[in-house]
Short mmCIF file of C-alpha atoms in Angstrom, two decimals:
data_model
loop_
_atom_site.label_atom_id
_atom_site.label_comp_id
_atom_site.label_asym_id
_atom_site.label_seq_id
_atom_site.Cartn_x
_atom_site.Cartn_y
_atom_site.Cartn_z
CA UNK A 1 16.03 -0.21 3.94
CA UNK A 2 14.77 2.14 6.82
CA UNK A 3 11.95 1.54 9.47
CA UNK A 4 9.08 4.74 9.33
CA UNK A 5 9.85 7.02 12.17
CA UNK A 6 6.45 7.39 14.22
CA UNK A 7 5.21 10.57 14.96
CA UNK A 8 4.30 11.08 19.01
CA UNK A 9 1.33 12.77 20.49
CA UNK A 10 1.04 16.64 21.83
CA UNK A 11 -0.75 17.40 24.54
CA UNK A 12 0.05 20.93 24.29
CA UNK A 13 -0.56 22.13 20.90
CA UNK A 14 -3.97 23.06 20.76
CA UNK A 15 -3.46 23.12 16.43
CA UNK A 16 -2.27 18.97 16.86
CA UNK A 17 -4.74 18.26 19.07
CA UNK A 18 -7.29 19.25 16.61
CA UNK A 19 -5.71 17.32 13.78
CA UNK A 20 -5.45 14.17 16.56
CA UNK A 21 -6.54 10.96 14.81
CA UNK A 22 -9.43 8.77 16.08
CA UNK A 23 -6.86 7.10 18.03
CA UNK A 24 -5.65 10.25 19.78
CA UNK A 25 -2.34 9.81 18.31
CA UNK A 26 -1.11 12.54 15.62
CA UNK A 27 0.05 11.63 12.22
CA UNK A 28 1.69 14.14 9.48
CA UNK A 29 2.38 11.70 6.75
CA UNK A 30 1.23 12.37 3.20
CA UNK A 31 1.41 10.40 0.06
CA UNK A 32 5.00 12.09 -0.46
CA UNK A 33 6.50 10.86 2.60
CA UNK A 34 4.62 7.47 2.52
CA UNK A 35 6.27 7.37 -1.52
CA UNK A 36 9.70 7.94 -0.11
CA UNK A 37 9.23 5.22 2.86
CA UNK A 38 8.26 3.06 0.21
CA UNK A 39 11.50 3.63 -2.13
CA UNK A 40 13.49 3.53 0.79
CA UNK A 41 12.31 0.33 2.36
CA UNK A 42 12.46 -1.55 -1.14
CA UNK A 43 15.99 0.01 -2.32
CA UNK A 44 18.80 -1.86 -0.73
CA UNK A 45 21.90 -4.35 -0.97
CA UNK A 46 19.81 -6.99 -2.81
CA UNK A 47 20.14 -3.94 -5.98
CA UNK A 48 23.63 -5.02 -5.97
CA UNK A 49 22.68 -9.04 -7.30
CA UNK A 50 20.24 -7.93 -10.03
CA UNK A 51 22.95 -7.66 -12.94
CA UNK A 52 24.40 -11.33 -11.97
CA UNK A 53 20.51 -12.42 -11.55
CA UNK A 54 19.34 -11.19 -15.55
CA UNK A 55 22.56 -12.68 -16.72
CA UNK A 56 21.42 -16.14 -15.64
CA UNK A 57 18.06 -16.19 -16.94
CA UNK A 58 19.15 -13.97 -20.52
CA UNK A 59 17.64 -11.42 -22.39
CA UNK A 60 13.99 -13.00 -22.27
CA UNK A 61 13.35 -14.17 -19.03
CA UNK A 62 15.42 -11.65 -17.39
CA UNK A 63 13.35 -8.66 -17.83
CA UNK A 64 10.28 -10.89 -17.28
CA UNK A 65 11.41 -11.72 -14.00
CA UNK A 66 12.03 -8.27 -13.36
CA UNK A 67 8.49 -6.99 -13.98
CA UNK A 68 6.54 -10.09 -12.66
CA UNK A 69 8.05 -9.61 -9.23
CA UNK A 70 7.54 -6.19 -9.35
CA UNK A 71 3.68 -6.47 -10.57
CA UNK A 72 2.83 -9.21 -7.87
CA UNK A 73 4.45 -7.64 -4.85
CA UNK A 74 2.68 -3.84 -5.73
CA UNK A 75 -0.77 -6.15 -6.75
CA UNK A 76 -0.61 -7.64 -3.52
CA UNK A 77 0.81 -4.41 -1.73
CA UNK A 78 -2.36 -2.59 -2.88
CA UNK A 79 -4.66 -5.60 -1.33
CA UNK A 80 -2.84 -5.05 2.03
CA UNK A 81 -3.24 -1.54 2.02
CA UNK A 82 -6.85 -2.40 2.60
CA UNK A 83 -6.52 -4.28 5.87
CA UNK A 84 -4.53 -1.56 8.00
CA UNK A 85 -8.17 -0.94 9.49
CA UNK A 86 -9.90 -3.57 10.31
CA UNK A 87 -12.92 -5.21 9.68
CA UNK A 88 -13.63 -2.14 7.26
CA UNK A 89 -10.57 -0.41 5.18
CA UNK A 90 -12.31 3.03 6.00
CA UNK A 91 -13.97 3.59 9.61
CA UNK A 92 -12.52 -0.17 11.51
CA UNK A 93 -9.87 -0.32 14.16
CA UNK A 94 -6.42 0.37 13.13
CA UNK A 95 -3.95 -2.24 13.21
CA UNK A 96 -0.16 -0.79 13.95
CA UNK A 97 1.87 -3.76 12.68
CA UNK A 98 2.07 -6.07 9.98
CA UNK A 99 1.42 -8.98 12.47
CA UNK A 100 -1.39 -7.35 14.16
CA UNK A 101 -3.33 -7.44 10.76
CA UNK A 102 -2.49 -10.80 10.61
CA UNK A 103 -4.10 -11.56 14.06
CA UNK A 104 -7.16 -9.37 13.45
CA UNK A 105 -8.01 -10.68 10.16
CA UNK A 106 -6.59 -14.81 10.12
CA UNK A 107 -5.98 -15.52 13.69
CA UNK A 108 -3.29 -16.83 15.94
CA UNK A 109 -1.86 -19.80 13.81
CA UNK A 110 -1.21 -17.27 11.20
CA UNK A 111 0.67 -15.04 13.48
CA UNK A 112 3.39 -18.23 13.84
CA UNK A 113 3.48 -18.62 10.22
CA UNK A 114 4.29 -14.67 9.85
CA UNK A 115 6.48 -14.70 12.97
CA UNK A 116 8.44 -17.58 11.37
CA UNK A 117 8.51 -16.26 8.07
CA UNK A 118 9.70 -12.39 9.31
CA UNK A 119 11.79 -13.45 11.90
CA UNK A 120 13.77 -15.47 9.99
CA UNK A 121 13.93 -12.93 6.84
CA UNK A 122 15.18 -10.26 9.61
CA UNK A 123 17.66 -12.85 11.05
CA UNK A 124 18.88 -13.97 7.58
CA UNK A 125 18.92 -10.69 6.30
CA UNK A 126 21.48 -9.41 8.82
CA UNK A 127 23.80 -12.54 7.70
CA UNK A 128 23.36 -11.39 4.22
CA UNK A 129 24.45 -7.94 5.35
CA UNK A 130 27.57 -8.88 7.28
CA UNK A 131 28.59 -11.16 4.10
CA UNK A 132 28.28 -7.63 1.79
CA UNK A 133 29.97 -5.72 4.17
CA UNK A 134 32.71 -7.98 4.72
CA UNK A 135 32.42 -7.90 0.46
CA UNK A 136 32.89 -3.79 0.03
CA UNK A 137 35.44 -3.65 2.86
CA UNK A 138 37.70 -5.93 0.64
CA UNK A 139 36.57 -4.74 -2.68
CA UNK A 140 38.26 -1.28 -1.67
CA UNK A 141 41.05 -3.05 -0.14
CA UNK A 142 41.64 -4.37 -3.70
CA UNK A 143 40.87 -1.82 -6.19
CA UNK A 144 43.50 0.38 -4.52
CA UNK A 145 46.03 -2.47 -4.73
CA UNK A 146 44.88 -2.72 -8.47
CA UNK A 147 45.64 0.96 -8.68
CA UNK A 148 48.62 1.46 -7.52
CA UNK A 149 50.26 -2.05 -8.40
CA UNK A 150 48.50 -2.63 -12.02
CA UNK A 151 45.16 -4.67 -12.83
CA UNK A 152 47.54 -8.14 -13.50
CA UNK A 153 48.91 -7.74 -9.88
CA UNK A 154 47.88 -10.16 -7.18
CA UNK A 155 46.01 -8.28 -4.80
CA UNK A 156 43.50 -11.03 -2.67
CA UNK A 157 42.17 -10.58 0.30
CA UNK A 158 40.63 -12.17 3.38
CA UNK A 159 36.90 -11.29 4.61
CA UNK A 160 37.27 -12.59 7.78
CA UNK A 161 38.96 -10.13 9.59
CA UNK A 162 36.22 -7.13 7.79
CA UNK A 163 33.78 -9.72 9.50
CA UNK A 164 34.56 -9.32 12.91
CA UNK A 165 35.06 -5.55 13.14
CA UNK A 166 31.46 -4.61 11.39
CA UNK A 167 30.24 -7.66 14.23
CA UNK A 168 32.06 -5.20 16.84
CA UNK A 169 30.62 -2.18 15.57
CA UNK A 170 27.06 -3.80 15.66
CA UNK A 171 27.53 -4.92 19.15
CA UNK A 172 28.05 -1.57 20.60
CA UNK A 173 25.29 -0.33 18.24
CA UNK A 174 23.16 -2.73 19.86
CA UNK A 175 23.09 -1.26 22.78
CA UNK A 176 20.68 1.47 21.55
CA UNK A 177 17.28 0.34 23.32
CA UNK A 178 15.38 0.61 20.10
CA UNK A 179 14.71 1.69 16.68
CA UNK A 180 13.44 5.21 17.94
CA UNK A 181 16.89 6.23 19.20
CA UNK A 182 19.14 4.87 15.95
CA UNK A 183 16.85 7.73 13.41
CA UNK A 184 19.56 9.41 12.20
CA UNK A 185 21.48 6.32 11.68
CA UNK A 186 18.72 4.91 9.81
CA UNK A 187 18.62 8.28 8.00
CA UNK A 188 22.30 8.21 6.72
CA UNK A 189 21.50 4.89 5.89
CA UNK A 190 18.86 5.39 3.83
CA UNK A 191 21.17 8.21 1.75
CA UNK A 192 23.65 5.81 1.39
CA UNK A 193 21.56 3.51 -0.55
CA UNK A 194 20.81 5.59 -3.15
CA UNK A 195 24.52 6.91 -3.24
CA UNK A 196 25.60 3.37 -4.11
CA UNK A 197 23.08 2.28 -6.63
CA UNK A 198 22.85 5.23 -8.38
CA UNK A 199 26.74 4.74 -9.03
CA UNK A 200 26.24 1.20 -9.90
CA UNK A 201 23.78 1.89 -12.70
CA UNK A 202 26.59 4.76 -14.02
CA UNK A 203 29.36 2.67 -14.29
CA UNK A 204 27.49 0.24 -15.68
CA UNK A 205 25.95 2.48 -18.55
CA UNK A 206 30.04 3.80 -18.74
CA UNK A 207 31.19 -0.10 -18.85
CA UNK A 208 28.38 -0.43 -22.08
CA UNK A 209 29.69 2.56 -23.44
CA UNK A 210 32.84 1.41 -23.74
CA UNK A 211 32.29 -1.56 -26.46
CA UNK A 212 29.32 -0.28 -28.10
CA UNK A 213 27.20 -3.33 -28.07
CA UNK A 214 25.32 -5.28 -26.03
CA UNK A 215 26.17 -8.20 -24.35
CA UNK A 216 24.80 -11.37 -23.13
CA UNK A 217 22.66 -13.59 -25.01
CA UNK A 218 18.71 -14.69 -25.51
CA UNK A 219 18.76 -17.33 -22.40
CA UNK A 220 21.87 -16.13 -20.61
CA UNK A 221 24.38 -18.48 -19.29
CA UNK A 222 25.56 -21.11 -21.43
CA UNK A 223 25.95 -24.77 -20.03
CA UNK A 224 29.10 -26.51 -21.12
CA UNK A 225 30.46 -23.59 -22.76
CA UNK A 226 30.12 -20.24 -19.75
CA UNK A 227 32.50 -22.78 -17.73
CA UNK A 228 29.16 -23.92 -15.99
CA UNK A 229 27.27 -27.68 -15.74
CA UNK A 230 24.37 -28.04 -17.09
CA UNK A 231 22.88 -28.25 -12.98
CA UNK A 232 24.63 -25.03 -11.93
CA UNK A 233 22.87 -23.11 -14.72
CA UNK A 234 19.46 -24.51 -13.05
CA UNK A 235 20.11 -23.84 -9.81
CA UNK A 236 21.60 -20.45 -10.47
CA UNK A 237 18.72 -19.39 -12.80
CA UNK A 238 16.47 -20.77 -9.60
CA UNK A 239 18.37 -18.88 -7.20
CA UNK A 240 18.33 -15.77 -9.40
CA UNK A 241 14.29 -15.49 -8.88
CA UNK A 242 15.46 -15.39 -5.05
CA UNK A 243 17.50 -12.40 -5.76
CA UNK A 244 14.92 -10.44 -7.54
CA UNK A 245 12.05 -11.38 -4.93
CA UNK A 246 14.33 -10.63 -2.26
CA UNK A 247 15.06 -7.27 -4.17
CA UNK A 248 11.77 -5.86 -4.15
CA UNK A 249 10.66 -7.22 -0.43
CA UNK A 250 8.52 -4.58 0.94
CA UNK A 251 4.99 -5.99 2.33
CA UNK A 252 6.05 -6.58 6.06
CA UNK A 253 7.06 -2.77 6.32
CA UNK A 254 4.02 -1.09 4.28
CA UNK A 255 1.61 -1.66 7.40
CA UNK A 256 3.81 0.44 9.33
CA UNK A 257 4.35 2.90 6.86
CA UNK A 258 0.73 3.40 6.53
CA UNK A 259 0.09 3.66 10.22
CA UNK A 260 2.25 7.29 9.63
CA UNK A 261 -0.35 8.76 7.30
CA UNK A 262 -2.72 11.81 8.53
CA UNK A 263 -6.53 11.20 7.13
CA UNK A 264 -8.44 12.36 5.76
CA UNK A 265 -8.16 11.65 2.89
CA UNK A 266 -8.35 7.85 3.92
CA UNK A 267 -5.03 5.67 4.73
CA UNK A 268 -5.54 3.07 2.02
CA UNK A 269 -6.15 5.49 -0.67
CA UNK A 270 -2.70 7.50 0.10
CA UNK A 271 -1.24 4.38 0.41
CA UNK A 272 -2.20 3.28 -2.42
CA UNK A 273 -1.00 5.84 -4.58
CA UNK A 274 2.49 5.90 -3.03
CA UNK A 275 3.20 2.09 -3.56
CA UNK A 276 2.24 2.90 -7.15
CA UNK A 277 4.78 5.56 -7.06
CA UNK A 278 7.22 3.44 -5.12
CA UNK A 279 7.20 0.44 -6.71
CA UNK A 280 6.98 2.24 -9.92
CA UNK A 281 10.30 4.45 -9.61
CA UNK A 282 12.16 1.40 -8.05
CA UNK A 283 10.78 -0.93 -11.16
CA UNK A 284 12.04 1.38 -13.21
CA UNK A 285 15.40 1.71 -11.83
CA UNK A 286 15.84 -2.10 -11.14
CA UNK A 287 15.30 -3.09 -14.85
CA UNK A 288 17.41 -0.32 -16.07
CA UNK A 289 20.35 -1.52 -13.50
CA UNK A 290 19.62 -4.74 -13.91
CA UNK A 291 19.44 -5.15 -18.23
CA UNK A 292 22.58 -2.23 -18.10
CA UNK A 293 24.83 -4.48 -15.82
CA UNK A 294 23.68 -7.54 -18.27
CA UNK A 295 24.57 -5.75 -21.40
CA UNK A 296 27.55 -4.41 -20.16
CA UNK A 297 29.01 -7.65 -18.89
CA UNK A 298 27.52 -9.80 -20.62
CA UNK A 299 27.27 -13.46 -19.60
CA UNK A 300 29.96 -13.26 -17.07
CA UNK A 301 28.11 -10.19 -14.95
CA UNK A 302 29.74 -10.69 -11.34
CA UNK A 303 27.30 -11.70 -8.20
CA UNK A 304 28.01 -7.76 -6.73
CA UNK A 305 27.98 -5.99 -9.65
CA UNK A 306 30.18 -3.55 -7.74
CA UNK A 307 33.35 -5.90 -8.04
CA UNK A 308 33.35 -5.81 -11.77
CA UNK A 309 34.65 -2.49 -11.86
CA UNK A 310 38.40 -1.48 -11.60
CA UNK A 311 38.72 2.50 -12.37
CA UNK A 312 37.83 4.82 -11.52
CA UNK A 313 39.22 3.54 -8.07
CA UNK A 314 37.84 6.62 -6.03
CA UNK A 315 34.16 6.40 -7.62
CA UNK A 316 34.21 2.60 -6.52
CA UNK A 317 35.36 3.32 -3.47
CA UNK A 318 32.73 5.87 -2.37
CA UNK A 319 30.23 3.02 -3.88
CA UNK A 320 31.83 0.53 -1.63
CA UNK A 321 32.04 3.02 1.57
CA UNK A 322 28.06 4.03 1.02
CA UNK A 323 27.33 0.60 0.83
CA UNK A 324 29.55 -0.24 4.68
CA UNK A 325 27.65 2.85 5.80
CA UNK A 326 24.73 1.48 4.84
CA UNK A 327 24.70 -1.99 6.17
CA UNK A 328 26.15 -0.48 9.17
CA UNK A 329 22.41 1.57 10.22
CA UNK A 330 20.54 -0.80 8.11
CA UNK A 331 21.94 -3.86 10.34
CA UNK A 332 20.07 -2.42 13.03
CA UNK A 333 16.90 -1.68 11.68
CA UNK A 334 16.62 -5.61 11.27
CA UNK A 335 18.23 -6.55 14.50
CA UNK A 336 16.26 -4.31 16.96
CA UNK A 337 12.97 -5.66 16.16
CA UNK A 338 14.24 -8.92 17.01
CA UNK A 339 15.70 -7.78 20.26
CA UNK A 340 12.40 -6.41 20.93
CA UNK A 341 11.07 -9.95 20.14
CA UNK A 342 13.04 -12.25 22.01
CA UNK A 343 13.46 -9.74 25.39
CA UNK A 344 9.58 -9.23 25.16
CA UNK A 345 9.57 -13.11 25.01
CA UNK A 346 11.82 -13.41 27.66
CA UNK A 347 10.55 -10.85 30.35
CA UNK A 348 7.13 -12.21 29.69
CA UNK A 349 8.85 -15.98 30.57
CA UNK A 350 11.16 -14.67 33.73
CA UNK A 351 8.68 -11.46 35.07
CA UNK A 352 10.77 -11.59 38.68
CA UNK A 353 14.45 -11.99 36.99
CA UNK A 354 17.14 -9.42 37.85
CA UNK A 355 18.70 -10.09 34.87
CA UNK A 356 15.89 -9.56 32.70
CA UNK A 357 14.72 -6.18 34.60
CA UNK A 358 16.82 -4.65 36.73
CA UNK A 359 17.79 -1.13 35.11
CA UNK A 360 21.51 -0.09 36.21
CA UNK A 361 22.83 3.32 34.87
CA UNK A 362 26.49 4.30 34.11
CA UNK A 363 27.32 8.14 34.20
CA UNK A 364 29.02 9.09 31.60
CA UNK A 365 30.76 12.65 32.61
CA UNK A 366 33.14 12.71 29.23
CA UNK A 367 30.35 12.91 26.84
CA UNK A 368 27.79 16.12 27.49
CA UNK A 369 25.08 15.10 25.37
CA UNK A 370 24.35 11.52 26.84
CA UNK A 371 24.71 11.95 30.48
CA UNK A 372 24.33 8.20 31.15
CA UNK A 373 23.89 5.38 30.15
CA UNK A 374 21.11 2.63 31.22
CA UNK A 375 21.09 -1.01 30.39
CA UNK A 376 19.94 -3.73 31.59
CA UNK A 377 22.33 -7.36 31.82
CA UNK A 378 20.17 -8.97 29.69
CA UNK A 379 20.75 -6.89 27.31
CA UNK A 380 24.31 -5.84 27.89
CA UNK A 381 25.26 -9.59 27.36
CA UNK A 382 22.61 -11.28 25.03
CA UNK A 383 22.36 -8.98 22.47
CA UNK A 384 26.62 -8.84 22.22
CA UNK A 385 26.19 -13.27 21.61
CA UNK A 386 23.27 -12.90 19.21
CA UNK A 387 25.60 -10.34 17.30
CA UNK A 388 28.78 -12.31 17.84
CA UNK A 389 26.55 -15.98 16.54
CA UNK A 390 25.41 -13.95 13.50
CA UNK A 391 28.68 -13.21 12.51
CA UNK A 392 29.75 -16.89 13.00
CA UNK A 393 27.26 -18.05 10.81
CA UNK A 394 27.97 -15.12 7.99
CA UNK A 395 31.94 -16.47 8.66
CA UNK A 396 31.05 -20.24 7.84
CA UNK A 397 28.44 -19.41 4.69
CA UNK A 398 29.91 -16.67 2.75
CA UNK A 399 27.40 -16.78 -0.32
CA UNK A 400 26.16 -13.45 -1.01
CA UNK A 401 23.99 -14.67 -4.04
CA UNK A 402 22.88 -17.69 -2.46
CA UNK A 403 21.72 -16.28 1.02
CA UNK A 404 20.31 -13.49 -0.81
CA UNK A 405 18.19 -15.83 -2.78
CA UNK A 406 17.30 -17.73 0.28
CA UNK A 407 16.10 -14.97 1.88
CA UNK A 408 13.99 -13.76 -1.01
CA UNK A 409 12.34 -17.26 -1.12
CA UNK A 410 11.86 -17.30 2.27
CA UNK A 411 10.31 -13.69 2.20
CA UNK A 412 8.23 -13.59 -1.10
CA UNK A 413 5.17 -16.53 -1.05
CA UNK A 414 4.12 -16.06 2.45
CA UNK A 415 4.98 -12.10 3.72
CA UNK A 416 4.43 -11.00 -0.01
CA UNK A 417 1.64 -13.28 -1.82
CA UNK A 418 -0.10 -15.52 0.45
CA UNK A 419 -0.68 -13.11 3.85
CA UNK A 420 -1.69 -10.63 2.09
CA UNK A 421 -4.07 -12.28 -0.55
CA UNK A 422 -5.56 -14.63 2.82
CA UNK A 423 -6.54 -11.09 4.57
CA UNK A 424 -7.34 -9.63 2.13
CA UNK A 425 -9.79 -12.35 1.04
CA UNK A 426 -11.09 -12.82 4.75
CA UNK A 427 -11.54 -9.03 5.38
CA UNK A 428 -13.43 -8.76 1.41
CA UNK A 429 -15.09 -11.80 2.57
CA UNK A 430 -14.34 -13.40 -1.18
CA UNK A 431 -16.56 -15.61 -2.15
CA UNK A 432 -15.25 -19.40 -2.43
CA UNK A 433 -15.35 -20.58 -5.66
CA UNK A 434 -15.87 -16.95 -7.24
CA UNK A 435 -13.63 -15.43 -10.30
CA UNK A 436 -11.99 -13.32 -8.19
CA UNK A 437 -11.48 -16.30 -5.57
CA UNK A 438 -9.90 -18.34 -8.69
CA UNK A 439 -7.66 -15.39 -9.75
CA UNK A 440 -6.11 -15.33 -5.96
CA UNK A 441 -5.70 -18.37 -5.13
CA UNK A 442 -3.85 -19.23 -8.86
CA UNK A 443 -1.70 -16.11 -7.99
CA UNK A 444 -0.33 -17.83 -4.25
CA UNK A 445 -0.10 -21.06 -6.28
CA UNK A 446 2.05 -19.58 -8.80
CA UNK A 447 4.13 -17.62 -6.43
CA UNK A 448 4.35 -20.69 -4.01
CA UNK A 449 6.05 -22.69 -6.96
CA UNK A 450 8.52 -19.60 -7.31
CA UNK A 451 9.57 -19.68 -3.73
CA UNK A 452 10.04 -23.15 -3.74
CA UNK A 453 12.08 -23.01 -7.03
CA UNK A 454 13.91 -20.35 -5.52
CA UNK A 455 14.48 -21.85 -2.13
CA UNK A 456 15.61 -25.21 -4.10
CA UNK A 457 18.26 -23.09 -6.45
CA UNK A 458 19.68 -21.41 -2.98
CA UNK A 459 20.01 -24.80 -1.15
CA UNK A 460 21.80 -26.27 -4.08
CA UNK A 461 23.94 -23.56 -4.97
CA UNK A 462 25.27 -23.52 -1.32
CA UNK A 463 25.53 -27.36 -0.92
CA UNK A 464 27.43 -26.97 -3.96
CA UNK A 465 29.73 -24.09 -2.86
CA UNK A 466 30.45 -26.00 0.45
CA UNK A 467 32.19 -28.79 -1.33
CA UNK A 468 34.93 -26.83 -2.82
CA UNK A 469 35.01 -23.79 0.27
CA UNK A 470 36.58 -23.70 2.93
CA UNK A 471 34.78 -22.49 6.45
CA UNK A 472 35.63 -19.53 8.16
CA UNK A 473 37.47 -18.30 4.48
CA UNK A 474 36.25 -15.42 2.57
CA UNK A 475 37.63 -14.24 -0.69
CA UNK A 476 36.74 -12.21 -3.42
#
């Protein structure tokens, strides 16, 4: 997932200044651009989970599950598209950020409830991503041993060690000041996404190929007979609505999407119109990688769908490489807003502290396009720990199904359902009591019980996990 790149103002170009919006800021985006945000900022590592997530809930609740999460978040994306101006969707005040809609339209105690709920989905998510990085870099470790030595060989491998070197890489990438100097990163990053999928859902459709019929059955995983307790096949058919939710996340980046859009025609209508696009062509190529992986494997579809495969090695091994590529840029795009956060939190706390605000600059005479390079010690040494304790915690809980579904649970009722239905509701000003009121509040209800179902499925699954793992040991 990338963040939208913003586009700065001209004060020299008489042809921009006369396209400047009511803001005095200049924005080129159209509904093309805003479509391919969308697909971009929906598409990423969770894709990997959806085969292993169908297979738990079978052939009829799978595809459900599928299609539900993908009506209510665009249902609820198209009610947020609404509030980027404020108090009217045409002619108010713009708000920038998915948390300044939130202030504008609910007030302060539902800024902490977003804050929480974001925060910890961007904190969480980089776990997740140094747990599927870790993942690839041994997954191509191993199909080349398979290779070369023959699929019966015994070719394991330790994650721990893949752990610590994408940790090192993200500490020096931390030291970019902010999202606005990692573009092409995020760029790359983006490509790789699509690289990896789109050679997920081909060996998949090769793997189906192969035996000619499909796989898996009516209500997926068997109890007592798929080698799994009657419990595990709850929890994992809880946890697999985490997946899928966390899958299609996408409301706490539309706002900011939206803010790139030129008008007229208005920003909700464009916006509009590319999450139907969006959401569309990523439904679309969910279910179909998603009910391929199932009916190619069957009951026993792996939790990355990418370690099922074996041959041919050099086609999984670009997928795994695009998806380390990926996670490397994408990594970032999660951790530098909550940089931003904390050192905005922290300069505002300590406004007289050296170590918060004294700027010292290093020349750098080797490299000719970066003469130097500026830094301050706060962020020189706190960002490097926050890196180094994420990694810790990715070391001890290895899970990548069950933190994936945690985070999707996390994410889904309040960024996705509730936020969005509450502003919209205030903003509308919905009648209590009305139809429409009824329909809303029965659609947070509903979603609420998924998140919790989710969250519950997560919690057990790694409670469960932790009894026969060991910390600080990651195997495929």
């Amino acid at each position: 997932m990338s963040w939208p790149e913003k586009v700065g103002e001209s004060q020299n170009n008489r042809e921009e200044m006369e396209v400047c919006d009511d803001d005095g800021r200049v924005r080129t985006g159209t509904v093309w651009t805003a479509t391919t945000h969308a697909i971009t900022a929906v598409i990423g590592s969770g894709v990997l989970a959806l085969p292993w997530s169908v297979a738990q809930m079978g052939w009829i609740f799978g595809p459900i599950a599928l299609v539900f999460f993908a009506y209510v978040t665009y249902y609820t994306a198209i009610l947020l598209c609404d509030c980027y101006r404020t108090p009217d969707p045409i002619h108010g005040r713009r708000n920038y950020t998915y948390m300044n809609v939130v202030r504008a339209c609910l007030g302060a105690r539902d800024v902490l409830v977003c804050g929480f709920a974001q925060y910890a989905m961007l904190w969480g998510t980089m776990v997740g991503y140094t747990i599927t990085t870790a993942t690839s870099m041994m997954q191509v470790m191993r199909t080349n041993c398979f290779h070369s030595k023959g699929h019966d060989a015994q070719c394991s491998a330790s994650g721990n060690l893949y752990m610590i070197i994408f940790g090192l890489v993200e500490i020096l990438l931390s030291q970019f000041p902010n999202l606005e100097k990692i573009t092409l990163i995020s760029v790359v990053a983006a490509v790789m996404s699509f690289t990896y999928s789109l050679i997920g859902l081909y060996l998949c459709i090769v793997e189906f190929a192969s035996h000619h019929h499909i796989r898996g059955t009516l209500l997926g995983v068997k109890a007592g007979v798929d080698t799994v307790s009657t419990s595990t096949k709850v929890w994992h058919s809880f946890q697999a609505l985490g997946n899928i939710a966390f899958a299609y996340t996408y409301s706490m980046l539309l706002i900011e999407i939206q803010d790139t859009l030129k008008s007229p025609p208005p920003e909700n209508k464009t916006m509009k119109r590319a999450t139907l696009y969006g959401i569309g062509a990523t439904t679309l190529f969910y279910v179909s990688l998603g009910c391929l992986g199932f009916a190619a494997f069957g009951n026993n579809a792996p939790g990355n769908v990418l370690t099922g495969f074996y041959e041919p090695f050099w086609l999984i091994d670009i997928a795994n490489v695009a998806v380390i590529i990926h996670l490397v840029g994408a990594y970032q795009v999660y951790a530098q807003p909550t940089f931003a956060k904390y050192e905005a939190w922290l300069s505002k706390r300590w406004p007289d502290s050296g170590f918060i605000h004294t700027v010292y600059t290093l020349r750098l005479p080797c490299f000719s396009s970066v003469r130097s390079f500026q830094f301050t010690l706060c962020r020189l040494l706190v960002r490097p720990a926050f890196v180094v304790f994420t990694t810790v915690i990715a070391m001890m809980f290895p899970f990548f199904n069950a933190i994936v579904g945690l985070l999707g649970s996390i994410a889904f009722w309040p960024l996705t359902v509730h936020l969005p239905v509450s502003m919209y509701m205030a903003q509308a000003k919905i009648k209590r009591g009305s139809h429409k009121w009824l329909v809303l509040q029965g659609l947070s209800v509903v979603s609420l019980i998924v998140s919790l179902i989710a969250a519950v499925g997560s919690f057990a699954d790694i409670a469960d996990r932790l009894k026969h793992a060991t910390l600080f040991k990651t195997e495929l």
